[in-house]
CSV table of N, CA, C and O in Angstrom, one decimal:
chain,number,residue,atom,x,y,z
A,21,MET,N,0.8,-1.2,0.0
A,21,MET,CA,0.0,0.0,0.0
A,21,MET,C,0.9,1.3,0.0
A,21,MET,O,0.5,2.2,-0.7
A,22,ASP,N,2.0,1.2,0.8
A,22,ASP,CA,2.8,2.4,0.8
A,22,ASP,C,3.5,2.7,-0.5
A,22,ASP,O,3.7,3.8,-0.9
A,23,LYS,N,3.9,1.6,-1.2
A,23,LYS,CA,4.5,1.8,-2.6
A,23,LYS,C,3.5,2.4,-3.5
A,23,LYS,O,3.8,3.3,-4.3
A,24,ARG,N,2.2,1.9,-3.4
A,24,ARG,CA,1.2,2.4,-4.3
A,24,ARG,C,0.9,3.9,-4.0
A,24,ARG,O,0.8,4.7,-4.9
A,25,ARG,N,0.8,4.2,-2.7
A,25,ARG,CA,0.6,5.6,-2.3
A,25,ARG,C,1.7,6.5,-2.7
A,25,ARG,O,1.5,7.6,-3.2
A,26,ALA,N,2.9,6.0,-2.6
A,26,ALA,CA,4.1,6.8,-3.0
A,26,ALA,C,4.1,7.1,-4.5
A,26,ALA,O,4.5,8.2,-4.9
A,27,ALA,N,3.7,6.0,-5.2
A,27,ALA,CA,3.7,6.2,-6.7
A,27,ALA,C,2.7,7.2,-7.1
A,27,ALA,O,2.9,8.1,-8.0
A,28,PHE,N,1.5,7.2,-6.5
A,28,PHE,CA,0.4,8.2,-6.8
A,28,PHE,C,0.9,9.6,-6.4
A,28,PHE,O,0.6,10.5,-7.1
A,29,GLU,N,1.5,9.7,-5.2
A,29,GLU,CA,1.9,11.0,-4.8
A,29,GLU,C,3.0,11.5,-5.7
A,29,GLU,O,3.0,12.7,-6.0
A,30,GLN,N,3.9,10.7,-6.2
A,30,GLN,CA,4.9,11.1,-7.1
A,30,GLN,C,4.3,11.6,-8.4
A,30,GLN,O,4.7,12.6,-9.0
A,31,GLU,N,3.3,10.8,-8.9
A,31,GLU,CA,2.6,11.1,-10.1
A,31,GLU,C,1.9,12.4,-10.0
A,31,GLU,O,1.9,13.3,-10.9
A,32,LEU,N,1.2,12.6,-8.8
A,32,LEU,CA,0.6,13.9,-8.6
A,32,LEU,C,1.5,15.1,-8.6
A,32,LEU,O,1.3,16.2,-9.1
A,33,MET,N,2.7,14.9,-7.9
A,33,MET,CA,3.7,16.0,-7.8
A,33,MET,C,4.2,16.3,-9.2
A,33,MET,O,4.4,17.5,-9.6
A,34,GLN,N,4.4,15.3,-10.1
A,34,GLN,CA,4.9,15.6,-11.4
A,34,GLN,C,3.8,16.3,-12.2
A,34,GLN,O,4.1,17.3,-12.9
A,35,ASN,N,2.6,15.9,-12.0
A,35,ASN,CA,1.5,16.6,-12.7
A,35,ASN,C,1.4,18.0,-12.3
A,35,ASN,O,1.2,18.9,-13.1
A,36,ARG,N,1.5,18.3,-11.0
A,36,ARG,CA,1.4,19.6,-10.4
A,36,ARG,C,2.6,20.5,-11.0
A,36,ARG,O,2.4,21.7,-11.3
A,37,ARG,N,3.8,19.9,-11.0
A,37,ARG,CA,4.9,20.7,-11.6
A,37,ARG,C,4.6,21.1,-13.0
A,37,ARG,O,4.9,22.2,-13.5
A,38,LYS,N,4.2,20.1,-13.8
A,38,LYS,CA,3.8,20.4,-15.2
A,38,LYS,C,2.8,21.5,-15.3
A,38,LYS,O,2.8,22.4,-16.2
A,39,GLN,N,1.8,21.4,-14.4
A,39,GLN,CA,0.7,22.4,-14.4
A,39,GLN,C,1.2,23.7,-14.1
A,39,GLN,O,0.9,24.7,-14.7
A,40,GLN,N,2.1,23.8,-13.1
A,40,GLN,CA,2.7,25.1,-12.7
A,40,GLN,C,3.5,25.7,-13.9
A,40,GLN,O,3.5,26.9,-14.1
A,41,GLU,N,4.3,24.8,-14.6
A,41,GLU,CA,5.1,25.3,-15.7
A,41,GLU,C,4.2,25.8,-16.8
A,41,GLU,O,4.4,26.9,-17.4
A,42,THR,N,3.1,25.1,-17.1
A,42,THR,CA,2.2,25.5,-18.1
A,42,THR,C,1.5,26.8,-17.7
A,42,THR,O,1.3,27.7,-18.6
A,43,GLU,N,1.1,26.9,-16.5
A,43,GLU,CA,0.5,28.2,-16.0
A,43,GLU,C,1.5,29.4,-16.2
A,43,GLU,O,1.1,30.5,-16.6
A,44,ALA,N,2.7,29.1,-15.8
A,44,ALA,CA,3.8,30.2,-16.0
A,44,ALA,C,4.0,30.5,-17.4
A,44,ALA,O,4.1,31.7,-17.8
A,45,ASN,N,4.0,29.5,-18.3
A,45,ASN,CA,4.1,29.8,-19.8
A,45,ASN,C,2.9,30.6,-20.3
A,45,ASN,O,3.0,31.5,-21.1
A,46,TRP,N,1.7,30.2,-19.8
A,46,TRP,CA,0.5,30.9,-20.2
A,46,TRP,C,0.5,32.4,-19.7
A,46,TRP,O,0.2,33.3,-20.5
A,47,HIS,N,0.9,32.6,-18.5
A,47,HIS,CA,1.0,34.0,-18.0
A,47,HIS,C,2.1,34.8,-18.8
A,47,HIS,O,1.9,36.0,-19.0
A,48,ASP,N,3.2,34.1,-19.1
A,48,ASP,CA,4.2,34.8,-19.9
A,48,ASP,C,3.6,35.2,-21.3
A,48,ASP,O,3.9,36.3,-21.8
A,49,LEU,N,2.8,34.3,-21.9
A,49,LEU,CA,2.2,34.6,-23.2
A,49,LEU,C,1.2,35.8,-23.0
A,49,LEU,O,1.2,36.7,-23.9
A,50,ARG,N,0.5,35.8,-21.9
A,50,ARG,CA,-0.4,37.0,-21.7
A,50,ARG,C,0.4,38.3,-21.6
A,50,ARG,O,-0.1,39.3,-22.1
A,51,ARG,N,1.5,38.2,-20.9
A,51,ARG,CA,2.3,39.4,-20.7
A,51,ARG,C,2.8,39.9,-22.1
A,51,ARG,O,2.8,41.1,-22.4
A,52,LYS,N,3.3,38.9,-22.9
A,52,LYS,CA,3.8,39.2,-24.3
A,52,LYS,C,2.7,39.8,-25.1
A,52,LYS,O,2.9,40.7,-25.9
A,53,ASN,N,1.5,39.3,-24.9
A,53,ASN,CA,0.3,39.8,-25.7
A,53,ASN,C,0.0,41.2,-25.3
A,53,ASN,O,-0.3,42.0,-26.2
A,54,GLN,N,0.1,41.5,-24.0
A,54,GLN,CA,-0.1,42.9,-23.6
A,54,GLN,C,1.0,43.8,-24.1
A,54,GLN,O,0.7,44.9,-24.6
A,55,GLU,N,2.2,43.3,-24.2
A,55,GLU,CA,3.3,44.2,-24.8
A,55,GLU,C,3.0,44.4,-26.2
A,55,GLU,O,3.3,45.5,-26.7
A,56,LYS,N,2.5,43.4,-26.9
A,56,LYS,CA,2.2,43.5,-28.3
A,56,LYS,C,1.1,44.6,-28.5
A,56,LYS,O,1.2,45.4,-29.4
A,57,THR,N,0.1,44.5,-27.7
A,57,THR,CA,-1.0,45.5,-27.7
A,57,THR,C,-0.4,46.9,-27.5
A,57,THR,O,-0.8,47.8,-28.3
A,58,GLU,N,0.4,47.1,-26.6
A,58,GLU,CA,1.0,48.4,-26.4
A,58,GLU,C,1.9,48.8,-27.6
A,58,GLU,O,1.9,50.0,-27.9
A,59,CYS,N,2.5,47.9,-28.2
A,59,CYS,CA,3.3,48.2,-29.4
A,59,CYS,C,2.4,48.6,-30.5
A,59,CYS,O,2.7,49.6,-31.3
A,60,GLU,N,1.3,48.0,-30.7
A,60,GLU,CA,0.3,48.4,-31.7
A,60,GLU,C,-0.2,49.8,-31.5
A,60,GLU,O,-0.3,50.6,-32.4
A,61,GLU,N,-0.5,50.1,-30.2
A,61,GLU,CA,-0.9,51.5,-29.9
A,61,GLU,C,0.1,52.5,-30.2
A,61,GLU,O,-0.2,53.6,-30.7
A,62,ASP,N,1.4,52.2,-29.8
A,62,ASP,CA,2.5,53.1,-30.1
A,62,ASP,C,2.6,53.3,-31.7
A,62,ASP,O,2.9,54.4,-32.1
A,63,PHE,N,2.5,52.2,-32.4
A,63,PHE,CA,2.6,52.3,-33.8
A,63,PHE,C,1.5,53.1,-34.4
A,63,PHE,O,1.7,54.0,-35.3
A,64,ARG,N,0.3,53.0,-33.9
A,64,ARG,CA,-0.8,53.9,-34.4
A,64,ARG,C,-0.5,55.3,-34.1
A,64,ARG,O,-0.8,56.2,-34.9
A,65,ALA,N,0.0,55.6,-32.9
A,65,ALA,CA,0.3,57.0,-32.6
A,65,ALA,C,1.4,57.5,-33.5
A,65,ALA,O,1.3,58.7,-34.0
A,66,VAL,N,2.4,56.7,-33.8
A,66,VAL,CA,3.5,57.2,-34.7
A,66,VAL,C,3.0,57.4,-36.1
A,66,VAL,O,3.3,58.4,-36.8
A,67,SER,N,2.1,56.5,-36.5
A,67,SER,CA,1.5,56.6,-37.9
A,67,SER,C,0.7,57.9,-38.0
A,67,SER,O,0.8,58.6,-39.0
A,68,LYS,N,0.0,58.2,-36.9
A,68,LYS,CA,-0.8,59.5,-36.9
A,68,LYS,C,0.1,60.7,-37.0
A,68,LYS,O,-0.1,61.7,-37.7
A,69,GLN,N,1.2,60.6,-36.2
A,69,GLN,CA,2.1,61.7,-36.2
A,69,GLN,C,2.8,61.9,-37.6
A,69,GLN,O,2.9,63.0,-38.1
A,70,GLU,N,3.1,60.8,-38.2
A,70,GLU,CA,3.7,60.9,-39.6
A,70,GLU,C,2.7,61.5,-40.5
A,70,GLU,O,3.0,62.3,-41.4
A,71,PHE,N,1.4,61.1,-40.4
A,71,PHE,CA,0.4,61.6,-41.3
A,71,PHE,C,0.2,63.1,-41.1
A,71,PHE,O,0.1,63.9,-42.0
A,72,ASP,N,0.2,63.5,-39.8
A,72,ASP,CA,0.1,65.0,-39.5
A,72,ASP,C,1.3,65.8,-40.1
A,72,ASP,O,1.1,66.9,-40.6
A,73,VAL,N,2.5,65.2,-40.0
A,73,VAL,CA,3.7,65.9,-40.6
A,73,VAL,C,3.5,66.0,-42.1
A,73,VAL,O,3.8,67.1,-42.7
A,74,LEU,N,3.1,64.9,-42.7
A,74,LEU,CA,2.8,65.0,-44.2
A,74,LEU,C,1.8,66.0,-44.6
A,74,LEU,O,1.9,66.7,-45.6
A,75,GLU,N,0.8,66.1,-43.8
A,75,GLU,CA,-0.3,67.2,-44.0
A,75,GLU,C,0.3,68.6,-43.9
A,75,GLU,O,0.0,69.4,-44.7
A,76,LYS,N,1.1,68.8,-42.9
A,76,LYS,CA,1.8,70.1,-42.8
A,76,LYS,C,2.7,70.4,-44.0
A,76,LYS,O,2.7,71.5,-44.5
A,77,TRP,N,3.4,69.4,-44.4
A,77,TRP,CA,4.3,69.6,-45.6
A,77,TRP,C,3.5,69.9,-46.8
A,77,TRP,O,3.8,70.7,-47.6
A,78,ARG,N,2.4,69.2,-47.0
A,78,ARG,CA,1.5,69.4,-48.1
A,78,ARG,C,1.0,70.8,-48.2
A,78,ARG,O,1.0,71.4,-49.2
A,79,HIS,N,0.6,71.3,-47.1
A,79,HIS,CA,0.1,72.7,-47.0
A,79,HIS,C,1.2,73.7,-47.1
A,79,HIS,O,1.0,74.8,-47.6
A,80,GLY,N,2.4,73.4,-46.7
A,80,GLY,CA,3.5,74.3,-46.7
A,80,GLY,C,4.2,74.4,-48.0
A,80,GLY,O,4.7,75.4,-48.4
A,81,TRP,N,4.2,73.3,-48.8
A,81,TRP,CA,4.8,73.3,-50.1
A,81,TRP,C,3.8,73.4,-51.2
A,81,TRP,O,2.7,72.9,-51.1
A,82,ARG,N,4.2,74.0,-52.3
A,82,ARG,CA,3.4,74.1,-53.4
A,82,ARG,C,4.2,73.7,-54.7
A,82,ARG,O,5.4,73.7,-54.7
A,83,GLY,N,3.4,73.4,-55.7
A,83,GLY,CA,4.1,73.1,-57.0
A,83,GLY,C,4.1,71.6,-57.3
A,83,GLY,O,3.9,70.7,-56.4
A,84,SER,N,4.4,71.3,-58.5
A,84,SER,CA,4.4,69.9,-59.0
A,84,SER,C,5.5,69.0,-58.3
A,84,SER,O,5.3,67.9,-58.0
A,85,THR,N,6.7,69.6,-58.1
A,85,THR,CA,7.8,68.9,-57.5
A,85,THR,C,7.4,68.5,-56.1
A,85,THR,O,7.6,67.4,-55.7
A,86,ALA,N,6.8,69.4,-55.4
A,86,ALA,CA,6.5,69.2,-54.0
A,86,ALA,C,5.3,68.1,-53.9
A,86,ALA,O,5.4,67.2,-53.1
A,87,ASN,N,4.4,68.2,-54.9
A,87,ASN,CA,3.3,67.3,-54.9
A,87,ASN,C,3.8,65.9,-55.2
A,87,ASN,O,3.4,64.9,-54.6
A,88,GLY,N,4.8,65.7,-56.1
A,88,GLY,CA,5.4,64.4,-56.4
A,88,GLY,C,6.1,63.9,-55.2
A,88,GLY,O,6.0,62.7,-54.9
A,89,PHE,N,6.8,64.7,-54.5
A,89,PHE,CA,7.5,64.3,-53.3
A,89,PHE,C,6.5,63.8,-52.2
A,89,PHE,O,6.7,62.8,-51.5
A,90,HIS,N,5.4,64.5,-52.1
A,90,HIS,CA,4.4,64.1,-51.1
A,90,HIS,C,3.8,62.8,-51.5
A,90,HIS,O,3.6,61.9,-50.6
A,91,GLN,N,3.6,62.5,-52.7
A,91,GLN,CA,3.1,61.2,-53.2
A,91,GLN,C,4.1,60.1,-52.8
A,91,GLN,O,3.7,59.1,-52.4
A,92,LEU,N,5.3,60.4,-53.1
A,92,LEU,CA,6.4,59.4,-52.8
A,92,LEU,C,6.4,59.1,-51.3
A,92,LEU,O,6.4,58.0,-50.9
A,93,LEU,N,6.3,60.2,-50.5
A,93,LEU,CA,6.3,60.0,-49.0
A,93,LEU,C,5.1,59.2,-48.6
A,93,LEU,O,5.1,58.3,-47.7
A,94,GLU,N,3.9,59.5,-49.1
A,94,GLU,CA,2.7,58.9,-48.8
A,94,GLU,C,2.7,57.4,-49.2
A,94,GLU,O,2.3,56.5,-48.4
A,95,GLU,N,3.3,57.1,-50.3
A,95,GLU,CA,3.4,55.7,-50.8
A,95,GLU,C,4.3,54.9,-49.8
A,95,GLU,O,4.1,53.8,-49.5
A,96,GLU,N,5.4,55.6,-49.5
A,96,GLU,CA,6.4,55.0,-48.6
A,96,GLU,C,5.8,54.7,-47.2
A,96,GLU,O,5.9,53.6,-46.6
A,97,GLN,N,5.0,55.7,-46.7
A,97,GLN,CA,4.4,55.5,-45.4
A,97,GLN,C,3.3,54.4,-45.5
A,97,GLN,O,3.2,53.6,-44.6
A,98,ALA,N,2.5,54.4,-46.6
A,98,ALA,CA,1.5,53.3,-46.7
A,98,ALA,C,2.2,51.9,-46.8
A,98,ALA,O,1.7,51.0,-46.2
A,99,ARG,N,3.3,51.8,-47.5
A,99,ARG,CA,4.0,50.5,-47.6
A,99,ARG,C,4.5,50.1,-46.2
A,99,ARG,O,4.3,49.0,-45.8
A,100,ASP,N,5.1,51.1,-45.5
A,100,ASP,CA,5.6,50.7,-44.2
A,100,ASP,C,4.5,50.3,-43.2
A,100,ASP,O,4.6,49.4,-42.4
A,101,THR,N,3.4,51.1,-43.3
A,101,THR,CA,2.2,50.8,-42.4
A,101,THR,C,1.7,49.4,-42.7
A,101,THR,O,1.4,48.6,-41.8
A,102,MET,N,1.6,49.1,-44.0
A,102,MET,CA,1.1,47.7,-44.4
A,102,MET,C,2.0,46.6,-43.9
A,102,MET,O,1.5,45.6,-43.3
A,103,LEU,N,3.3,46.8,-44.0
A,103,LEU,CA,4.3,45.8,-43.5
A,103,LEU,C,4.2,45.6,-42.0
A,103,LEU,O,4.2,44.5,-41.5
A,104,TRP,N,4.1,46.7,-41.3
A,104,TRP,CA,3.9,46.7,-39.9
A,104,TRP,C,2.7,46.0,-39.5
A,104,TRP,O,2.7,45.1,-38.6
A,105,GLN,N,1.6,46.3,-40.1
A,105,GLN,CA,0.3,45.7,-39.8
A,105,GLN,C,0.3,44.2,-40.1
A,105,GLN,O,-0.2,43.4,-39.3
A,106,ARG,N,0.9,43.8,-41.2
A,106,ARG,CA,1.0,42.4,-41.5
A,106,ARG,C,1.9,41.6,-40.4
A,106,ARG,O,1.5,40.6,-40.0
A,107,GLY,N,3.0,42.3,-40.0
A,107,GLY,CA,3.8,41.7,-39.0
A,107,GLY,C,3.1,41.6,-37.7
A,107,GLY,O,3.2,40.5,-37.0
A,108,LEU,N,2.4,42.6,-37.3
A,108,LEU,CA,1.7,42.6,-36.0
A,108,LEU,C,0.6,41.5,-36.1
A,108,LEU,O,0.3,40.8,-35.1
A,109,GLN,N,-0.1,41.4,-37.2
A,109,GLN,CA,-1.2,40.4,-37.3
A,109,GLN,C,-0.6,39.0,-37.3
A,109,GLN,O,-1.2,38.1,-36.6
A,110,ALA,N,0.5,38.8,-37.9
A,110,ALA,CA,1.2,37.5,-37.8
A,110,ALA,C,1.6,37.1,-36.4
A,110,ALA,O,1.4,36.0,-35.9
A,111,ARG,N,2.2,38.1,-35.7
A,111,ARG,CA,2.5,37.9,-34.3
A,111,ARG,C,1.3,37.6,-33.4
A,111,ARG,O,1.3,36.8,-32.5
A,112,GLU,N,0.2,38.3,-33.7
A,112,GLU,CA,-1.0,38.1,-32.9
A,112,GLU,C,-1.5,36.7,-33.2
A,112,GLU,O,-2.0,36.1,-32.2
A,113,GLU,N,-1.5,36.3,-34.4
A,113,GLU,CA,-2.0,34.9,-34.7
A,113,GLU,C,-1.1,33.9,-34.0
A,113,GLU,O,-1.7,32.9,-33.4
A,114,GLU,N,0.2,34.0,-34.0
A,114,GLU,CA,1.1,33.1,-33.4
A,114,GLU,C,0.8,33.1,-31.9
A,114,GLU,O,0.8,32.0,-31.3
A,115,MET,N,0.7,34.3,-31.3
A,115,MET,CA,0.4,34.4,-29.9
A,115,MET,C,-0.9,33.7,-29.5
A,115,MET,O,-1.0,33.0,-28.5
A,116,SER,N,-1.9,34.0,-30.3
A,116,SER,CA,-3.2,33.4,-30.0
A,116,SER,C,-3.1,31.8,-30.0
A,116,SER,O,-3.7,31.2,-29.2
A,117,GLU,N,-2.5,31.3,-31.1
A,117,GLU,CA,-2.3,29.9,-31.2
A,117,GLU,C,-1.5,29.3,-30.0
A,117,GLU,O,-1.9,28.2,-29.4
A,118,ALA,N,-0.5,30.0,-29.6
A,118,ALA,CA,0.3,29.5,-28.5
A,118,ALA,C,-0.5,29.5,-27.2
A,118,ALA,O,-0.4,28.6,-26.4
A,119,MET,N,-1.3,30.6,-27.0
A,119,MET,CA,-2.1,30.6,-25.8
A,119,MET,C,-3.1,29.5,-25.8
A,119,MET,O,-3.4,28.9,-24.7
A,120,GLN,N,-3.7,29.2,-26.9
A,120,GLN,CA,-4.7,28.1,-27.0
A,120,GLN,C,-4.0,26.8,-26.7
A,120,GLN,O,-4.6,25.9,-26.0
A,121,ARG,N,-2.8,26.6,-27.2
A,121,ARG,CA,-2.1,25.3,-26.9
A,121,ARG,C,-1.9,25.2,-25.4
A,121,ARG,O,-2.0,24.1,-24.9
A,122,GLU,N,-1.4,26.3,-24.8
A,122,GLU,CA,-1.1,26.3,-23.4
A,122,GLU,C,-2.4,26.0,-22.6
A,122,GLU,O,-2.4,25.2,-21.6
A,123,LYS,N,-3.5,26.6,-23.0
A,123,LYS,CA,-4.8,26.4,-22.3
A,123,LYS,C,-5.2,24.9,-22.4
A,123,LYS,O,-5.7,24.3,-21.5
A,124,HIS,N,-5.0,24.3,-23.6
A,124,HIS,CA,-5.3,22.9,-23.8
A,124,HIS,C,-4.5,22.0,-23.0
A,124,HIS,O,-5.0,21.1,-22.3
A,125,VAL,N,-3.2,22.3,-22.9
A,125,VAL,CA,-2.3,21.5,-22.1
A,125,VAL,C,-2.7,21.6,-20.6
A,125,VAL,O,-2.7,20.6,-19.9
A,126,LEU,N,-3.0,22.8,-20.2
A,126,LEU,CA,-3.4,23.1,-18.8
A,126,LEU,C,-4.7,22.3,-18.5
A,126,LEU,O,-4.8,21.6,-17.4
A,127,ARG,N,-5.7,22.3,-19.4
A,127,ARG,CA,-6.9,21.5,-19.2
A,127,ARG,C,-6.6,20.0,-19.1
A,127,ARG,O,-7.1,19.3,-18.2
A,128,GLN,N,-5.7,19.6,-20.0
A,128,GLN,CA,-5.4,18.1,-20.0
A,128,GLN,C,-4.7,17.8,-18.7
A,128,GLN,O,-4.9,16.7,-18.1
A,129,LEU,N,-3.8,18.6,-18.2
A,129,LEU,CA,-3.1,18.3,-16.9
A,129,LEU,C,-4.1,18.3,-15.7
A,129,LEU,O,-3.9,17.5,-14.9
A,130,LYS,N,-5.0,19.2,-15.7
A,130,LYS,CA,-6.0,19.2,-14.7
A,130,LYS,C,-6.9,17.9,-14.7
A,130,LYS,O,-7.2,17.3,-13.7
A,131,GLU,N,-7.2,17.5,-15.9
A,131,GLU,CA,-8.0,16.2,-16.1
A,131,GLU,C,-7.1,15.0,-15.6
A,131,GLU,O,-7.6,14.2,-14.9
A,132,ASP,N,-5.8,15.0,-16.0
A,132,ASP,CA,-4.9,14.0,-15.5
A,132,ASP,C,-4.9,14.0,-14.0
A,132,ASP,O,-4.9,12.9,-13.4
A,133,GLN,N,-4.8,15.1,-13.4
A,133,GLN,CA,-4.7,15.2,-11.9
A,133,GLN,C,-5.9,14.6,-11.3
A,133,GLN,O,-5.9,13.9,-10.3
A,134,GLN,N,-7.1,15.0,-11.9
A,134,GLN,CA,-8.3,14.4,-11.3
A,134,GLN,C,-8.4,12.9,-11.4
A,134,GLN,O,-8.8,12.2,-10.5
A,135,ASN,N,-7.9,12.4,-12.6
A,135,ASN,CA,-7.9,11.0,-12.8
A,135,ASN,C,-7.0,10.3,-11.8
A,135,ASN,O,-7.3,9.2,-11.3
A,136,ILE,N,-5.9,10.9,-11.5
A,136,ILE,CA,-4.9,10.3,-10.6
A,136,ILE,C,-5.5,10.3,-9.2
A,136,ILE,O,-5.4,9.3,-8.5
A,137,GLN,N,-6.2,11.4,-8.8
A,137,GLN,CA,-6.8,11.4,-7.5
A,137,GLN,C,-7.9,10.4,-7.4
A,137,GLN,O,-8.1,9.8,-6.3
A,138,LYS,N,-8.7,10.2,-8.5
A,138,LYS,CA,-9.8,9.2,-8.4
A,138,LYS,C,-9.2,7.8,-8.2
A,138,LYS,O,-9.7,7.0,-7.5
A,139,ARG,N,-8.1,7.5,-9.0
A,139,ARG,CA,-7.5,6.2,-8.8
A,139,ARG,C,-6.9,6.0,-7.4
A,139,ARG,O,-6.9,4.9,-6.9
A,140,TRP,N,-6.4,7.0,-6.9
A,140,TRP,CA,-5.8,6.9,-5.6
A,140,TRP,C,-6.8,6.7,-4.5
A,140,TRP,O,-6.6,5.9,-3.6
A,141,ARG,N,-8.0,7.2,-4.7
A,141,ARG,CA,-9.1,7.0,-3.7
A,141,ARG,C,-9.7,5.6,-3.8
A,141,ARG,O,-10.3,5.1,-2.8
A,142,THR,N,-9.6,5.0,-4.9
A,142,THR,CA,-10.2,3.6,-5.1
A,142,THR,C,-9.2,2.5,-4.6
A,142,THR,O,-8.1,2.6,-4.4
């Protein structure tokens, strides 16, 4: 009986360690997700500032040369914005998938722990 109990206790301890590691990973992913959100907000603010500067230049400069330069700057800004948005979206998808995997592992570990406890009681 003592060997059986020791085996169950060891199995429970291993399961709890795995559960704690998974919870720590999940919390780390949540922190990274929050940092990503803050990065997106910063990016939006910088994009707005760039747009405001372009508007000031547009009103300050006149002529076809200035207009062509504005178009070049606007195209460059649009391209940069699109690349940033794609990158942020890809990171968001990766983060979401990783969080879902961690949640799944955590649920599985909790189920395993319940099963171990049931076996131990019988």
